[in-house]
Short mmCIF file of C-alpha atoms and ligand atoms in Angstrom, two decimals:
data_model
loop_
_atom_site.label_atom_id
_atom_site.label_comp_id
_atom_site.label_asym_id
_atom_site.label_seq_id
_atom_site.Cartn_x
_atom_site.Cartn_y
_atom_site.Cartn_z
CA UNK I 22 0.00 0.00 0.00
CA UNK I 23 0.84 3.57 -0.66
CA UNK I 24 1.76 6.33 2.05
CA UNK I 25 -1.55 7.64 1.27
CA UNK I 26 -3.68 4.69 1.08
CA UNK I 27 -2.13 3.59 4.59
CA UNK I 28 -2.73 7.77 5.97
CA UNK I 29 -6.42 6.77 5.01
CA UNK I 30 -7.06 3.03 6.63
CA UNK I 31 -4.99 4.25 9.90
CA UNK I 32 -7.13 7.25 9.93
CA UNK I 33 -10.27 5.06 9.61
CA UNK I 34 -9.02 2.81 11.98
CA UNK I 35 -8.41 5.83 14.65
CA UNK I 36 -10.82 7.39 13.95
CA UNK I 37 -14.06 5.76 12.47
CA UNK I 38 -15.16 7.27 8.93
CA UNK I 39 -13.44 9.17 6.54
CA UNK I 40 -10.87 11.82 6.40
CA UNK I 41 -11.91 14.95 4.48
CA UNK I 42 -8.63 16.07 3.48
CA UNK I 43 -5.09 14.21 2.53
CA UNK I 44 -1.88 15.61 2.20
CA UNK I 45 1.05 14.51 0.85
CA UNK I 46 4.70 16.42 1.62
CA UNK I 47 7.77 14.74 -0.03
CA UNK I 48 10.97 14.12 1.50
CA UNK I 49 14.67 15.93 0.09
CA UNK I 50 18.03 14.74 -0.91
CA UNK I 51 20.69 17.75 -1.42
CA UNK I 52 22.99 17.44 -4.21
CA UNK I 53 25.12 20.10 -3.32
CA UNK I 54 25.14 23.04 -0.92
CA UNK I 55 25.44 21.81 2.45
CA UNK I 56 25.95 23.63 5.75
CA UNK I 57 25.50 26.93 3.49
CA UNK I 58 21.60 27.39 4.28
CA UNK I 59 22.00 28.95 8.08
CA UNK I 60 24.78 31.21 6.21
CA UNK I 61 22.32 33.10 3.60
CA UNK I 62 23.98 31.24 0.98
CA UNK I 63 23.31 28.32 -1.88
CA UNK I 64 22.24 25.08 -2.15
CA UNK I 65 20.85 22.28 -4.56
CA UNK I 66 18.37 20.18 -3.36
CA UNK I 67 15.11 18.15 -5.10
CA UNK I 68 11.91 16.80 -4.01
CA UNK I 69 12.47 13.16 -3.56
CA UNK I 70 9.22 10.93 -4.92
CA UNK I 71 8.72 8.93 -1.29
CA UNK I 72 6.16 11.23 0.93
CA UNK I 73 4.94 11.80 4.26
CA UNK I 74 1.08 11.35 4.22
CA UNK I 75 -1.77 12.99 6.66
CA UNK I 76 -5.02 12.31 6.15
CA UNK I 77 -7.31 14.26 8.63
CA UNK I 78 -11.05 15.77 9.59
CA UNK I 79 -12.13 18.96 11.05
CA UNK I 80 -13.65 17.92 14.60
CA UNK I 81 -15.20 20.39 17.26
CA UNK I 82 -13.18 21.17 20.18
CA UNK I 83 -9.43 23.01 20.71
CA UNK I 84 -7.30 20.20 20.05
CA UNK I 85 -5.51 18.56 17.43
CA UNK I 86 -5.42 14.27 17.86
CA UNK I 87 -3.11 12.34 15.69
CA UNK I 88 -1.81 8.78 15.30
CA UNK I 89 1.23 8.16 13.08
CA UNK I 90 1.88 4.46 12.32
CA UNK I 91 5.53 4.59 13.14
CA UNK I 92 4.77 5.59 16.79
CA UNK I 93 2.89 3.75 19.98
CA UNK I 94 1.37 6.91 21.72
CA UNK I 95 -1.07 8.85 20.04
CA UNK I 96 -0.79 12.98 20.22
CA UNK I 97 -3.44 15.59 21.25
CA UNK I 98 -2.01 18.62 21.04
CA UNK I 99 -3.95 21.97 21.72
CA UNK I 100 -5.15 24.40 19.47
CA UNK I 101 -3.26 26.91 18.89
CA UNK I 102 -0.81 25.58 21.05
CA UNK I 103 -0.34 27.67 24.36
CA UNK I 104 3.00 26.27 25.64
CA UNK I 105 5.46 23.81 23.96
CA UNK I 106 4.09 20.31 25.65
CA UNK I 107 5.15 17.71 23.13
CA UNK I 108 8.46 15.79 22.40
CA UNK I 109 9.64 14.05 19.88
CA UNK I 110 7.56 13.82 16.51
CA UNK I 111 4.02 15.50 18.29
CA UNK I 112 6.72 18.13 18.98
CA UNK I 113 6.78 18.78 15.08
CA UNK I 114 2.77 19.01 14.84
CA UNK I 115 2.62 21.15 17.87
CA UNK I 116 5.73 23.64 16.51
CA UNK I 117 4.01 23.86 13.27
CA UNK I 118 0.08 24.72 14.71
CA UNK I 119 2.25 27.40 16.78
CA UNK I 120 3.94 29.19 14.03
CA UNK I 121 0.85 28.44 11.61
CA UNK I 122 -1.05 30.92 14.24
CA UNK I 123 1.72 33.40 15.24
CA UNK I 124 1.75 33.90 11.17
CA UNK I 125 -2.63 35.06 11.96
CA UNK I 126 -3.69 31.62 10.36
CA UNK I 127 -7.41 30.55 11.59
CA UNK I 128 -6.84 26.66 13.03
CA UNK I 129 -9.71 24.43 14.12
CA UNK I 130 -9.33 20.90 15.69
CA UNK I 131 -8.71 18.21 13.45
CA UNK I 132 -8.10 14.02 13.90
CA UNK I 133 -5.29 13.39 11.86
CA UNK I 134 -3.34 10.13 10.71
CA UNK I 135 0.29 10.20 9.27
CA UNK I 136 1.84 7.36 7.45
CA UNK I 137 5.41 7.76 5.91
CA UNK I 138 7.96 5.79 3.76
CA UNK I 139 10.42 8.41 4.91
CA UNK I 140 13.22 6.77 7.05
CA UNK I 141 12.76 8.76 10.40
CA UNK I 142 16.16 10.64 11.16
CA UNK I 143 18.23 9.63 8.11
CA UNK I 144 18.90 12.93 6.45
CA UNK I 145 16.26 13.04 3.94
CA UNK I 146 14.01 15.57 5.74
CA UNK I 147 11.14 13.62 7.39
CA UNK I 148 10.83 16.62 10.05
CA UNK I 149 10.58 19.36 7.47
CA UNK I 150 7.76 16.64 5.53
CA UNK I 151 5.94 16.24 8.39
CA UNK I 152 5.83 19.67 9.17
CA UNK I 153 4.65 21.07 5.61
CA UNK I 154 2.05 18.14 5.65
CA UNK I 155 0.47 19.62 8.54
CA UNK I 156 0.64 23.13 7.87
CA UNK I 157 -1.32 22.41 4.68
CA UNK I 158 -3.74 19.87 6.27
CA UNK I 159 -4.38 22.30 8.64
CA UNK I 160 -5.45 25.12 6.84
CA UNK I 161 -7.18 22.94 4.59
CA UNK I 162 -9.06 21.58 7.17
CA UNK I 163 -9.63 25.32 7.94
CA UNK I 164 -11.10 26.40 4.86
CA UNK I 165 -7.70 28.73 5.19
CA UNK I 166 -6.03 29.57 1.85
CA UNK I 167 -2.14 28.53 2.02
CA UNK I 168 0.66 31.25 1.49
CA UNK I 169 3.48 31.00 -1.04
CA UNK I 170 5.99 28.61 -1.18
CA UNK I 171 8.50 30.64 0.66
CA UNK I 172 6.47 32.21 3.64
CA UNK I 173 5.15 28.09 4.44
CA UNK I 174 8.70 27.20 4.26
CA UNK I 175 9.42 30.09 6.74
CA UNK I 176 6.75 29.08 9.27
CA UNK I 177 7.56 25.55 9.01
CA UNK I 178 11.25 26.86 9.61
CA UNK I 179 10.12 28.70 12.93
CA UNK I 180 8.94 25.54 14.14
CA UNK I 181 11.94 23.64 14.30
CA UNK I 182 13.69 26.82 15.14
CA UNK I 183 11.90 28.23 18.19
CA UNK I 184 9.87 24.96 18.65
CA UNK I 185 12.06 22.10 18.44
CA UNK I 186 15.30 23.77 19.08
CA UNK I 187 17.26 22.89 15.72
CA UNK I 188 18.79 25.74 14.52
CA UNK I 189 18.49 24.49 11.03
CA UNK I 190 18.51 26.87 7.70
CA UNK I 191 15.28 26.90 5.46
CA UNK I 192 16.51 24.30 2.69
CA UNK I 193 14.59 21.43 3.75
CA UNK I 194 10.96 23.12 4.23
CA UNK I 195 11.39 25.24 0.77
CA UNK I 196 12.76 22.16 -1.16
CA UNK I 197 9.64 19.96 0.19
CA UNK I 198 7.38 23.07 -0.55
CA UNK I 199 8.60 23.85 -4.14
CA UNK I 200 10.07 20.72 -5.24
CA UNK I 201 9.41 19.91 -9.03
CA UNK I 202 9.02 16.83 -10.72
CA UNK I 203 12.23 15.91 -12.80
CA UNK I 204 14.62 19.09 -11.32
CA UNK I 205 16.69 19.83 -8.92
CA UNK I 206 15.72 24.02 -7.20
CA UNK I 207 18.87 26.07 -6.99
CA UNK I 208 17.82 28.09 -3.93
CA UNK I 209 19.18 31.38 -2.61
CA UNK I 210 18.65 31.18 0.95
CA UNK I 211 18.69 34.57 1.17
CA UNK I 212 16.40 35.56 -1.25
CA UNK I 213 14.69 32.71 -1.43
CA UNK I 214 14.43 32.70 -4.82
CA UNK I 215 13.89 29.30 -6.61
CA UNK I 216 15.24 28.49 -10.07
CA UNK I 217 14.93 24.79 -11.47
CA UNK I 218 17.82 22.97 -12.67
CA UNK I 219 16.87 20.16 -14.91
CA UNK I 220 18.57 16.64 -14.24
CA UNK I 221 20.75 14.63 -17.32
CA UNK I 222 18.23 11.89 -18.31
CA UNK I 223 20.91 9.65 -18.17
CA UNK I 224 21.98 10.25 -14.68
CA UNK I 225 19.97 8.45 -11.53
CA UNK I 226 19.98 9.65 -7.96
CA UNK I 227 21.05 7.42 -5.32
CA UNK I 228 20.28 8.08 -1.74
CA UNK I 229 22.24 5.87 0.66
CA UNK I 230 21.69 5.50 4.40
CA UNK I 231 24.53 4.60 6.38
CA UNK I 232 21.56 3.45 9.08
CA UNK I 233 23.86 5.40 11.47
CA UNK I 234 21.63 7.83 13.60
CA UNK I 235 23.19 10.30 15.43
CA UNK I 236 21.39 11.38 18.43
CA UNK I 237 23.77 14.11 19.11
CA UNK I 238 22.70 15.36 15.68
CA UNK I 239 20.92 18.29 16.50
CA UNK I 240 23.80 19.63 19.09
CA UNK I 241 26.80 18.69 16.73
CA UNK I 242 24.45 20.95 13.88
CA UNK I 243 23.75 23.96 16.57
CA UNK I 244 27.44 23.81 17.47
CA UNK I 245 28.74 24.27 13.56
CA UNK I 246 25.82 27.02 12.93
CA UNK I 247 27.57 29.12 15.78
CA UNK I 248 31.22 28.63 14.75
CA UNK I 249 30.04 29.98 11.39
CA UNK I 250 27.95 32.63 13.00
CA UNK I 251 31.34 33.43 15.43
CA UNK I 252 33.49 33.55 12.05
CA UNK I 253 30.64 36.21 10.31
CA UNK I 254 30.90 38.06 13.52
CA UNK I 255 34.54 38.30 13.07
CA UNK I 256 34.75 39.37 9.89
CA UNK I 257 32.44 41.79 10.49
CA UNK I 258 29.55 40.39 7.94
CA UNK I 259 26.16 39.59 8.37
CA UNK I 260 26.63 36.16 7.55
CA UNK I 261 29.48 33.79 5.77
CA UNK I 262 27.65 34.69 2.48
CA UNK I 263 29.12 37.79 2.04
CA UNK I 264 32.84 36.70 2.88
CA UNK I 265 35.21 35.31 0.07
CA UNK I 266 37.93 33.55 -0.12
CA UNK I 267 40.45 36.50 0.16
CA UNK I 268 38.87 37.84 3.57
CA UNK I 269 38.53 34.33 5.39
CA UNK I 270 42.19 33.83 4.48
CA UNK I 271 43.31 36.91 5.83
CA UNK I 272 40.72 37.15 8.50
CA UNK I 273 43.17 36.59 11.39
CA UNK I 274 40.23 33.41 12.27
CA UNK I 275 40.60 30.92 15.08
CA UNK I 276 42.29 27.77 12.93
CA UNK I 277 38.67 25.87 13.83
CA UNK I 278 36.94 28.91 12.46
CA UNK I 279 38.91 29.57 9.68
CA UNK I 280 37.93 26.50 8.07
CA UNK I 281 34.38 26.19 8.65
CA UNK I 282 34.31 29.58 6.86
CA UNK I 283 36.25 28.21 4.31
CA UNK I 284 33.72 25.34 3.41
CA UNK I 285 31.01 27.56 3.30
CA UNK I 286 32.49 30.20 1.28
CA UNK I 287 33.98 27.42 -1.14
CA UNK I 288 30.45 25.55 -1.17
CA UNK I 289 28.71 28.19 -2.10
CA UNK I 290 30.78 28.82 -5.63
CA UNK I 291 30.80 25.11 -6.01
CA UNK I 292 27.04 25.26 -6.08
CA UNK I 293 26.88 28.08 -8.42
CA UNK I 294 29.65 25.69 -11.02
CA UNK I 295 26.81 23.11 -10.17
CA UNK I 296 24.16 24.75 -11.82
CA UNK I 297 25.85 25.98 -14.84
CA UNK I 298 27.59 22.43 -14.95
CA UNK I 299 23.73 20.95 -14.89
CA UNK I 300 22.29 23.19 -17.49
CA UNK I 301 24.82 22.23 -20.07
CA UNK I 302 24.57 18.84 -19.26
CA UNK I 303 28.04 18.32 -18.11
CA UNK I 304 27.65 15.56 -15.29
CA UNK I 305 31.19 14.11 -15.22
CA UNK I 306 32.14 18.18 -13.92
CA UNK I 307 28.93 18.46 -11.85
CA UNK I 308 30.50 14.81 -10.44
CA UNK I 309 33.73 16.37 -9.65
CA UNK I 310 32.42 19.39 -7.86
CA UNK I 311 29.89 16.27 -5.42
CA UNK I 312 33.53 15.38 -4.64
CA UNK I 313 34.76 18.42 -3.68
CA UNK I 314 31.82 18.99 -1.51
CA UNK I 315 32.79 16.20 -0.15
CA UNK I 316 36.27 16.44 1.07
CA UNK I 317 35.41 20.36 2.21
CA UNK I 318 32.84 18.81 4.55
CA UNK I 319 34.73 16.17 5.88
CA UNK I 320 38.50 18.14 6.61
CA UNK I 321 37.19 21.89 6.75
CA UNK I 322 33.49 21.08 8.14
CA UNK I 323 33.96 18.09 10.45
CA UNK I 324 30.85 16.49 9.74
CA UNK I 325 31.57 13.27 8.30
CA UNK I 326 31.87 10.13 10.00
CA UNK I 327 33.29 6.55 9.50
CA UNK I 328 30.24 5.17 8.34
CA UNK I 329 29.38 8.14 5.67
CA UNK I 330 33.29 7.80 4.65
CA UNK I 331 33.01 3.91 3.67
CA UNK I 332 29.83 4.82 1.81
CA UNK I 333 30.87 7.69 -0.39
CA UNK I 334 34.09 5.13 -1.01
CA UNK I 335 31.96 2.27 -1.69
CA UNK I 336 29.88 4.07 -4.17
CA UNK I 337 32.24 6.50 -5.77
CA UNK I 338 34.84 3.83 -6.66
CA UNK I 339 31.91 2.12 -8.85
CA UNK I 340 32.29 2.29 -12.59
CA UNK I 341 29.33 4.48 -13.67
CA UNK I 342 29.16 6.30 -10.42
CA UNK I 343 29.79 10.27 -11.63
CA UNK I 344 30.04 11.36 -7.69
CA UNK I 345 29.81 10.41 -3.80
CA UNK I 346 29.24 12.88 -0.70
CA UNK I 347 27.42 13.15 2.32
CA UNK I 348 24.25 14.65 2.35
CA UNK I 349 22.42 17.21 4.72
CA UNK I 350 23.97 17.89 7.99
CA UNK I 351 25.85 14.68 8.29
CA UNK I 352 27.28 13.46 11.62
CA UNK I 353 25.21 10.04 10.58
CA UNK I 354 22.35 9.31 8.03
CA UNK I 355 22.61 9.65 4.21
CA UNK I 356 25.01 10.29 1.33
CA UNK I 357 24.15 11.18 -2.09
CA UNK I 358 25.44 9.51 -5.41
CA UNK I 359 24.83 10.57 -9.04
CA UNK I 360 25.19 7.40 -11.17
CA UNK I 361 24.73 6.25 -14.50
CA UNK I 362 20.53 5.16 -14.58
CA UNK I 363 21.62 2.54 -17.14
CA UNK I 364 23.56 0.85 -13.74
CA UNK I 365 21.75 2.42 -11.32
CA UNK I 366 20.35 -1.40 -9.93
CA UNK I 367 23.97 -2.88 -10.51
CA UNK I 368 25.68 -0.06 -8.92
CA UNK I 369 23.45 0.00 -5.87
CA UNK I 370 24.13 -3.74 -5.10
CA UNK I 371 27.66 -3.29 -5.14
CA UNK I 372 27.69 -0.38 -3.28
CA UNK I 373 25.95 -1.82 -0.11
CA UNK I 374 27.92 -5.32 -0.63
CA UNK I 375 31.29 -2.98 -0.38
CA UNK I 376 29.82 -1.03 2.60
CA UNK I 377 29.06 -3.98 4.49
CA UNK I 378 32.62 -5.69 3.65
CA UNK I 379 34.31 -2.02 5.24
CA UNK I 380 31.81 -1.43 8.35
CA UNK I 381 29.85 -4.89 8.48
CA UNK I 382 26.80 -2.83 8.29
CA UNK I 383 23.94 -2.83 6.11
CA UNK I 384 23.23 0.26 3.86
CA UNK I 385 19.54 0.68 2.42
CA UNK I 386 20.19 2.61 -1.14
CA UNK I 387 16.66 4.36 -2.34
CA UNK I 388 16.63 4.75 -6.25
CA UNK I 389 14.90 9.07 -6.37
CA UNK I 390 13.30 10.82 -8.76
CA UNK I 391 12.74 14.42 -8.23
CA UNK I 392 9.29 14.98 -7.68
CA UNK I 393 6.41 17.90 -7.45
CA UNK I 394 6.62 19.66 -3.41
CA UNK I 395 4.22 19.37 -0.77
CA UNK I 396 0.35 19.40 -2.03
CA UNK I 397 -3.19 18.34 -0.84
CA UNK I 398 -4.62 15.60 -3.17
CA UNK I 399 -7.51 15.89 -4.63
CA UNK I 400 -10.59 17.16 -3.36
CA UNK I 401 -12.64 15.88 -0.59
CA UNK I 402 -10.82 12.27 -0.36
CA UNK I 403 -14.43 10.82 0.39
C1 GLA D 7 20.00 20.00 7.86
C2 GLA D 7 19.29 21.33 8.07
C3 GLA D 7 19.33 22.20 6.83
C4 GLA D 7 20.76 22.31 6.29
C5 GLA D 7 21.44 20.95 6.21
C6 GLA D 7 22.90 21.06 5.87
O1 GLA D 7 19.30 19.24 6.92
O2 GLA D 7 17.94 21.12 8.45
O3 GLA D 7 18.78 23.47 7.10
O4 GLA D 7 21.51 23.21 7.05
O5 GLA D 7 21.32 20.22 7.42
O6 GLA D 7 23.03 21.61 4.62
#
């Protein structure tokens, strides 16, 4: 069954009867760009095509009740939320009702159900999914007209921010918002502007989980974001997006500091070269630069880890394989490969047999497409 179909029979199951509106929100993969978000600066993410489903009903009363079929306990959570009282994924729901009515959005109780085929904590964004999935459910099941892409992304960005306590950028929620079927979004964090970047036919996306999870994730990712905000400080910007190369170099940084600016100031032209690399079809340079991302995250960032190294070697050292690197905020979870779609089955195989020879772990490799952002489907699912 489908992440939707299952949203529906949990929900009936829950619930009695039949939900009245179903979302879906997809999870992300970054190709390039990472650690650059929470500096203003670029990145390249897509839409992956496995979702996050909620399929919910209006009901009478100030709360919001939901069941997820990944989790025991089910979740009421008030409406609006007066005070954070939820941990862990109700935390998410509750975050996003919060900033859905600081932003002056009408909410009304709903009974929701969530089913997923998003691995929880792996890197590929099941927190910023769940979170777009209820912001839309929620003002659907409000009769409330969604904003734009980039002010949702914002909310949902607020939740994990001043909710949940992750001091993450605003990649994840805009690539789940604004993903598009069959393209990668060059994003400016700082505008937010969105601009598609078409993927080579020929190339296939490989996302491959480590099945490391780091619990310390969300500290290690809090600790970088304030060494790069120390460095901006430093050199007297508003953030490592306007520094270059030239003033981090002669910026008189702590060593540490010095090279987290670097990475970020280096990522940032590598995912402009990315983008013109992409549009003229180029993958063997756009392969090169996944590389490079690489190694800048793992000597001047810090944020790989034994696990993520055997797996970028595993995959990159396959024939067909056009590029390895860790993906998202590393520390655990997923990297990303670009390989040859002709091999993409063969590759895949090898990959995890070579992963488990290294660590004597088992990898799980999902085959993306790029697909179409966060949406409610259909009408009334009746
Ligand atoms: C996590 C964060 C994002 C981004 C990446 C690293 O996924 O949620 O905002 O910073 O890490 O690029």
């Amino acid at each position: 069954m489908s992440a939707s179909e299952r949203a529906v029979a949990l929900f009936a199951e829950a619930w009695g009867g039949w939900p009245t509106t179903l979302v879906r929100a997809p999870g992300r993969v970054n190709l390039i760009g990472d650690h650059t978000d929470h500096q203003d600066g670029l990145v390249l993410p897509m839409a992956v095509d496995r979702d996050t489903c909620l399929a919910l009903r209006p009901r009478a009363g100030a709360s919001a009740r939901v069941v997820s079929e990944h989790e025991r306990e089910r979740a009421t959570v008030r409406v609006p939320p007066s005070g954070s009282a939820q941990r862990g994924w109700a935390g998410y729901v509750e975050g996003t009702l919060w900033a859905l009515a600081g932003d002056g959005h009408p909410l009304v109780g709903w009974d929701g159900a969530v089913a997923s085929d998003l691995p929880v904590g792996a890197g590929l964004s099941s927190s910023a999914a769940l979170e777009l999935a209820v912001a839309l459910g929620a003002l659907a099941a409000a009769d409330a007209e969604a904003p734009d892409h980039a002010r949702l992304a914002r909310l949902a960005q607020r939740a994990e921010n001043e909710w949940v306590g992750m001091s993450c950028g605003i990649m994840d929620q805009l690539a789940v918002a604004a993903g598009e079927s069959g393209r990668a979004l060059m994003i400016d964090c700082r505008t937010l502007a969105c601009r598609p970047v078409p993927l080579p036919a020929e190339a296939a996306v490989l996302v491959l989980d480590t099945g490391t999870r780091r619990e310390l994730t969300s500290s290690a990712y809090n600790t970088r974001q304030r060494e790069c905000q120390r460095a901006a400080e430093s050199l007297g910007v508003a953030s490592l997006r306007d520094a270059d190369a030239e003033t981090v170099a002669r910026g008189r940084l702590p060593e540490a500091l010095e090279r987290r600016a670097r990475h970020v100031v280096s990522e940032n032209a590598r995912v402009r070269q990315s983008a013109y690399a992409l549009a003229a079809g180029d993958i063997v340079a756009f392969g090169r630069l996944m590389e490079a991302s690489h190694s800048s995250l793992r000597d001047d960032f810090e944020a790989s880890t034994a696990e993520l190294e055997a797996i970028v070697e595993a995959a990159g050292s396959q024939p067909g394989c056009f590029g390895a690197r860790l993906t998202g905020a590393g520390f655990g979870g997923c990297a990303v490969a670009l390989v040859d779609a002709a091999r993409a089955e063969g590759i895949s195989a090898a990959t995890r047999d070579a992963y488990r020879a290294a660590t004597g772990r088992d990898a799980t490799v999902h085959v993306c497409a790029a697909a179409d952002g966060a949406a409610v489907m259909g009408g009334d699912a009746r």
